[in-house]
Structures are given as structure tokens and as C-alpha cells.
Amino acid sequence: MSLVYMLLTFFLVERFYSQTTQRLNINVANHLIEEKFRDASPFLENGEVNKALFDDIMHDMMSVNRAIEVYLLNETGEILYSVVLDHSNPYKPLKKVSLVPVKQFLANRNRYVLGEDPREANKRKIFSAAAFEKNNRKGYIYIILASQQFHEVCATLFKDYFVALSLRSTLITMVFAVLCGSLLVWFLTKSLRVVIYHVNEFRQGHWCSRIPAAAQSDLSVLALTFNDMAQTIANHIQEKEALMRFRKELIANVAHDLRTPLTAIRGYVETLTMREERMEAADRREFMAVIEKSALHLTNLVNHLFEYATLDAKKLHLNPEPFYINDLLYDLKERYTLLAKERNIQIAVEIPPVMSPVMADVKLMERVLQNIIENALKFSKDGGIVFLRVLTGQTATKIQIEDAGPGISEQESQRIFKRLEQGAARGEEKGIGLGLAIVKKIIELHGSEVKLKSRLGVGTVFEFDLPNYQNAN
């Protein structure tokens, strides 16, 4: 940058000096002709150049300005005489100057024109020129305004100025470069500093730290990627924390729920052991029935835990196949008819006349319907009816299970499918609240959603859709 600045500076200075010098001396050739050729002629009577006159002219000119060189040209541009040239050999051909720039200068004296230098080939210099006619002879006075001696002096001074200017311009350029570089680095790293700040914040445990206006950042790709990564990590951390809380709650609930049937089993077994000889057969059968019921309840709790753990770990894989859902509903109706009669509840199946096979995992659908039907029987009132209903659509089949229970409030309906949540059954032993959570996960595995419609004092309807076999293909 310094080198370019210096070269440009010297070029412009030299051009400015040349134009200024030429403009100031634009009429010097005319003044010379008017002053010197008024009483004398540039040529002698024998046709030779009046050397005495030109020596006098050169003496006067150089006493005023040593940078001037005067040349006498003929009509074709040949140099007839000059004090600075060697004319001792009459047989040596004289140099010739192109008259094109001379004519351009004479046509427009305000124009910046460079002419040929008779002493240095292929160099062009500023000049002043004027045409004359004396004793029927025509020619030109051609004055170089920057002589060879002048350029030698300029070259010497140029070295001194170049060194001084180099030092100054280099220093100024370095200072300017440092300032501009600092500002540029600050501007370019502004977004990077923001990214680094939020990365450190996130590393220190501030999981909500996100890069603001990431899409408008200069490092938008990096900022958006970090935000997505941070959100993913935060979600995983929240899931882990929720899982840890669930495990703690699960252990507490399991310990509590398992204690009840185990305590009952242990108490009745100890009683049977202690009073075996004195206990009547009827009492023994009653005790055995309580032990069996408690053992069955304990088995159901363990099965629920194992089933939910399998679903929660996402280790369960679907085996979908086409089947008719009405066959499964009728089978479940027969299976739960005895339990329903014990509780004075009816089970009714409502199906359309024309059925389409559905595409689902039969065993998992059986588990879903079992959980919902057991809930319906558990919460329904005496004399109520549990409806198992099928509604066929073009692309999917809707299954509804409606009970005649007390209904579920809106607040409870928002958390009924969460694990460890349970309603109040009719004096039944409670489970650990995993039945509907298992239902929700299995239905989601099938790409559907279980919905709940309830009215307090009337009953509750659970419904979900399964794709038809033709649509699944």
C-alpha cells in the first residue's frame, strides 16, 4: 500500500509540475521570436544558421532558467541548430523532431502536450513552440522546458524525497492498517464473540442459553446449528431429569402398592400357619381366596411395570397384520362377561353391517382394549352398560369404548394418560396408574392418537383410529 501510494504521489506531482510549467511558459517561444528575430535573422546571408545569435539566445535563456533548451527546426522538423547538440561534424545527419505534437500545441495552447526530446530517444517532455518566417524561410523555435540537466537534478532529489516519503508513508500506512485491521477484526468477530459467550453459558449449565437473532447473524449457519444442538441437548437433559423423577416416583409408588398385597399375603399365610389345626374349612377357603386375589393383584402390578418399561425403552417392535376388529371385540366381551356380571354391568358390542379389516398388531391391540375395558368396568356404576363400538370410514376404522362411570373432569382428562396418574375406582384396590399410559404409547406406535370424551355424571368415551387394510397398502 505504501509503495502504491508513493508511486501514485510522485506520478501526480510530476504531472502537476509539468502541466504547470508548460502553462507558465506557453508563450516563451513567441517572446523569443518577437524579441530576437525583430532586428536579427536566424540565418546568415549564405543560408547558414546564425550561431552567434543562438549562442546569445541560449546564454540569455539559461541565465534565467537552466532547465531550458532551445532548438531551431525547419519546416519538416529537422533540427538545424542547438547549443546543446554537437554540430562539429558537418557530415553527421541532424536529428529530426516530430511536428505532430508541435502542431497540436500551436492549434490549442491550453492543451497539455508532450513532445520528443532531441537528446534522449523515446522520451517525451514538456515544451513550448512557435512558428516563424524570416527572409522567405520558415521554421519553428522548439524549446524543451525540462532539460536533461533538470532531470538529472530531479533524479538526485527524487532519491532523498523517496526515502523520506517512504518512511513517513510506511509509518502512516502501518498505523492506518492497524486501526482498520483492529476495527475489521472487531466487526468480523462480533458475531463469533456472541457465539462463544452463549457456548460458555451453555457449558456452565445455563441450558436456556441461545444465540439471539441467529438467522440474521454473520455466522448464521453456526448460530442456527448451535441453537438446534443446544435445544436437542436441553430436551435430552429434560427427558433424563423427567425419567429420574419418574423412577423415584415409580419406586416410591411400587414400594407402596406392592406392600399392600404382600402384607395381605404374608398376614393371611401366617394366620393359616398358626391356626391351621383350629381353622374351619370355610375360613380356610376365605383366607385362600384373599391370598389368591392379592397374588393376582401383585402379578398385574408386575406385568404392568414390565410392559411399560418395555414401551418406555422403545424396545417393542410392531408386527402389523390385517384382521377384523369385531372378532377381537367379541372375544373380549366373552372374556369379561363373568366379571361384568359380578359387578352388575352389561357389555354391548355395536358394529356396522359391513366391516373392513384393519392393519395393526393384534396382540398389542388386545392389550389396549383390555386396559380400557378393565378401566370401564372398574369405574362404571351398578347397572351400567359398557359399549364396545366400531365406526368404519373410507381410510380408517374408529373404535370407541364407552362406560357409565362418574365421568372425568377437564383437569383430570389432561393428565389421565400420564404415568402414575389414576382415578378413584369404586372401592377397588388401586394400581400404579400405568394402564392408560400403556394404552397411549401403544396407540402412538400405530401412528394414531387416543382421545377422551367425558361428561361428569354421565360417563366417558375412549376412542382411537386404526388404518384400514386397503389404505395401509
Coordinates of N, CA, C and O in Angstrom, one line a residue, residues 55-122:
D55 N 23.7 31.5 -29.8 CA 24.5 31.4 -28.6 C 24.1 32.5 -27.6 O 24.0 32.2 -26.4
D56 N 23.8 33.6 -28.2 CA 23.4 34.7 -27.3 C 22.0 34.4 -26.7 O 21.7 34.7 -25.5
I57 N 21.1 33.8 -27.6 CA 19.8 33.4 -27.1 C 19.9 32.4 -25.9 O 19.3 32.5 -24.9
M58 N 20.7 31.4 -26.2 CA 20.9 30.3 -25.2 C 21.5 30.9 -23.9 O 21.1 30.5 -22.8
H59 N 22.4 31.8 -24.0 CA 23.0 32.4 -22.9 C 22.0 33.2 -22.0 O 21.9 33.1 -20.8
D60 N 21.2 34.0 -22.7 CA 20.1 34.7 -22.0 C 19.1 33.8 -21.4 O 18.7 34.0 -20.2
M61 N 18.7 32.7 -22.1 CA 17.7 31.8 -21.5 C 18.2 31.1 -20.3 O 17.6 31.0 -19.3
M62 N 19.4 30.6 -20.4 CA 20.0 29.7 -19.3 C 20.3 30.6 -18.1 O 20.4 30.1 -17.0
S63 N 20.6 31.9 -18.3 CA 20.8 32.7 -17.2 C 19.6 32.9 -16.4 O 19.6 33.2 -15.2
V64 N 18.5 32.8 -17.0 CA 17.2 32.9 -16.3 C 16.7 31.6 -15.9 O 16.2 31.4 -14.7
N65 N 16.8 30.5 -16.7 CA 16.2 29.2 -16.4 C 17.1 28.2 -17.0 O 17.1 28.0 -18.3
R66 N 17.9 27.5 -16.2 CA 18.8 26.5 -16.8 C 18.2 25.2 -17.2 O 18.8 24.3 -17.8
A67 N 16.9 25.1 -17.0 CA 16.1 23.9 -17.4 C 15.7 24.0 -18.9 O 15.0 23.1 -19.4
I68 N 16.0 25.1 -19.6 CA 15.5 25.3 -20.9 C 16.6 24.9 -21.9 O 17.7 25.2 -21.8
E69 N 16.1 24.3 -23.0 CA 16.9 24.0 -24.2 C 16.2 24.5 -25.4 O 15.0 24.2 -25.6
V70 N 17.0 25.3 -26.3 CA 16.3 26.0 -27.4 C 16.8 25.2 -28.7 O 18.0 25.0 -28.9
Y71 N 15.9 24.9 -29.6 CA 16.2 24.2 -30.9 C 15.6 25.0 -32.0 O 14.4 25.5 -31.9
L72 N 16.3 25.1 -33.2 CA 15.8 25.7 -34.4 C 15.4 24.5 -35.3 O 16.3 23.7 -35.7
L73 N 14.2 24.5 -35.8 CA 13.7 23.5 -36.6 C 13.3 24.1 -38.0 O 12.9 25.2 -38.0
N74 N 13.4 23.3 -39.0 CA 12.9 23.7 -40.3 C 11.5 23.3 -40.5 O 10.8 22.8 -39.5
E75 N 10.9 23.4 -41.7 CA 9.5 23.2 -41.9 C 9.2 21.7 -41.7 O 8.0 21.4 -41.5
T76 N 10.1 20.8 -41.9 CA 9.9 19.4 -41.7 C 10.2 18.8 -40.4 O 10.0 17.6 -40.1
G77 N 10.7 19.6 -39.5 CA 11.0 19.2 -38.2 C 12.5 18.8 -37.9 O 12.9 18.4 -36.8
E78 N 13.3 19.0 -39.0 CA 14.8 18.7 -38.8 C 15.4 19.8 -37.9 O 15.1 20.9 -38.0
I79 N 16.3 19.3 -37.0 CA 17.0 20.3 -36.1 C 18.1 20.9 -36.9 O 19.1 20.3 -37.2
L80 N 18.0 22.2 -37.1 CA 19.1 23.0 -37.8 C 20.2 23.4 -36.8 O 21.3 23.4 -37.2
Y81 N 19.8 23.7 -35.6 CA 20.9 24.2 -34.7 C 20.3 24.2 -33.3 O 19.2 24.4 -33.0
S82 N 21.3 23.9 -32.3 CA 21.0 24.0 -30.9 C 22.4 24.0 -30.2 O 23.3 23.3 -30.6
V83 N 22.5 24.8 -29.2 CA 23.7 24.9 -28.4 C 24.1 23.6 -27.7 O 25.2 23.3 -27.6
V84 N 23.0 22.9 -27.3 CA 23.3 21.7 -26.5 C 23.6 20.5 -27.4 O 24.1 19.5 -26.9
L85 N 23.5 20.6 -28.7 CA 23.8 19.5 -29.6 C 25.2 19.7 -30.2 O 25.7 20.9 -30.3
D86 N 25.8 18.6 -30.6 CA 27.2 18.7 -31.2 C 27.0 18.9 -32.7 O 26.5 18.0 -33.4
H87 N 27.5 20.1 -33.3 CA 27.4 20.4 -34.7 C 28.8 20.4 -35.3 O 29.0 21.0 -36.4
S88 N 29.8 19.8 -34.7 CA 31.2 19.9 -35.2 C 31.4 19.1 -36.4 O 32.2 19.4 -37.3
N89 N 30.6 18.0 -36.6 CA 30.7 17.1 -37.8 C 29.6 17.5 -38.8 O 28.5 17.2 -38.6
P90 N 30.0 18.2 -39.9 CA 29.0 18.6 -40.8 C 28.4 17.5 -41.6 O 27.3 17.6 -42.2
Y91 N 29.1 16.3 -41.6 CA 28.5 15.2 -42.3 C 27.6 14.3 -41.5 O 27.0 13.3 -42.0
K92 N 27.5 14.5 -40.2 CA 26.6 13.7 -39.3 C 25.2 14.2 -39.5 O 24.9 15.4 -39.4
P93 N 24.3 13.3 -39.8 CA 22.9 13.7 -40.1 C 22.3 14.3 -38.8 O 22.5 13.8 -37.7
L94 N 21.6 15.4 -39.0 CA 20.9 16.0 -37.8 C 19.7 15.3 -37.4 O 19.0 14.6 -38.3
K95 N 19.3 15.4 -36.1 CA 18.1 14.7 -35.6 C 16.9 15.4 -36.1 O 16.9 16.6 -36.4
K96 N 15.8 14.7 -36.1 CA 14.6 15.2 -36.5 C 13.5 15.1 -35.4 O 13.5 14.1 -34.7
V97 N 12.7 16.1 -35.3 CA 11.7 16.1 -34.2 C 10.3 16.0 -34.9 O 10.1 16.6 -35.9
S98 N 9.4 15.1 -34.4 CA 8.1 15.0 -34.9 C 7.3 16.3 -34.7 O 7.3 16.9 -33.6
L99 N 6.7 16.8 -35.8 CA 5.9 18.0 -35.7 C 4.5 17.8 -35.3 O 3.8 18.8 -35.2
V100 N 4.1 16.6 -35.1 CA 2.7 16.4 -34.8 C 2.3 17.0 -33.4 O 1.3 17.8 -33.3
P101 N 3.1 16.7 -32.3 CA 2.8 17.4 -31.1 C 3.0 18.9 -31.2 O 2.2 19.7 -30.5
V102 N 3.9 19.4 -32.0 CA 4.1 20.9 -32.2 C 2.9 21.5 -32.8 O 2.4 22.6 -32.3
K103 N 2.3 20.9 -33.8 CA 1.1 21.4 -34.4 C -0.1 21.3 -33.5 O -0.9 22.2 -33.5
Q104 N -0.1 20.3 -32.7 CA -1.2 20.2 -31.7 C -1.1 21.3 -30.7 O -2.1 21.9 -30.3
F105 N 0.1 21.6 -30.3 CA 0.4 22.7 -29.3 C 0.0 24.0 -29.9 O -0.7 24.8 -29.2
L106 N 0.4 24.3 -31.2 CA 0.0 25.5 -31.8 C -1.4 25.7 -32.0 O -2.0 26.8 -32.0
A107 N -2.1 24.6 -32.3 CA -3.6 24.6 -32.5 C -4.3 24.9 -31.3 O -5.4 25.6 -31.3
N108 N -3.9 24.4 -30.1 CA -4.5 24.7 -28.9 C -3.5 24.8 -27.8 O -3.0 23.8 -27.2
R109 N -3.2 26.1 -27.4 CA -2.1 26.3 -26.5 C -2.5 25.9 -25.1 O -1.6 25.8 -24.2
N110 N -3.7 25.7 -24.8 CA -4.2 25.3 -23.4 C -4.1 23.8 -23.2 O -4.5 23.3 -22.2
R111 N -3.7 23.1 -24.3 CA -3.7 21.7 -24.2 C -2.4 21.2 -23.7 O -1.3 21.7 -24.1
Y112 N -2.4 20.1 -22.9 CA -1.2 19.6 -22.3 C -0.7 18.6 -23.3 O -1.3 17.5 -23.6
V113 N 0.5 18.9 -23.9 CA 1.1 18.1 -24.9 C 2.6 17.8 -24.6 O 3.3 18.7 -24.1
L114 N 3.0 16.6 -24.8 CA 4.4 16.2 -24.6 C 5.1 16.0 -26.0 O 4.5 15.4 -26.9
G115 N 6.3 16.6 -26.2 CA 7.0 16.5 -27.4 C 8.2 15.6 -27.3 O 8.7 15.3 -26.2
E116 N 8.9 15.3 -28.4 CA 10.1 14.5 -28.4 C 11.3 15.2 -27.9 O 11.4 16.4 -28.1
D117 N 12.1 14.5 -27.2 CA 13.4 15.1 -26.7 C 14.5 14.8 -27.7 O 14.8 13.6 -27.9
P118 N 15.1 15.8 -28.3 CA 16.2 15.5 -29.2 C 17.4 14.9 -28.6 O 18.1 14.2 -29.3
R119 N 17.6 15.0 -27.3 CA 18.8 14.5 -26.7 C 18.6 13.1 -26.1 O 19.6 12.4 -25.8
E120 N 17.4 12.7 -25.9 CA 17.1 11.3 -25.4 C 16.0 10.7 -26.2 O 14.8 11.2 -26.2
A121 N 16.4 9.7 -26.9 CA 15.4 9.0 -27.8 C 14.3 8.3 -26.9 O 14.6 7.9 -25.8
N122 N 13.2 8.3 -27.5 CA 12.0 7.6 -26.9 C 11.5 8.3 -25.6 O 10.8 7.6 -24.8

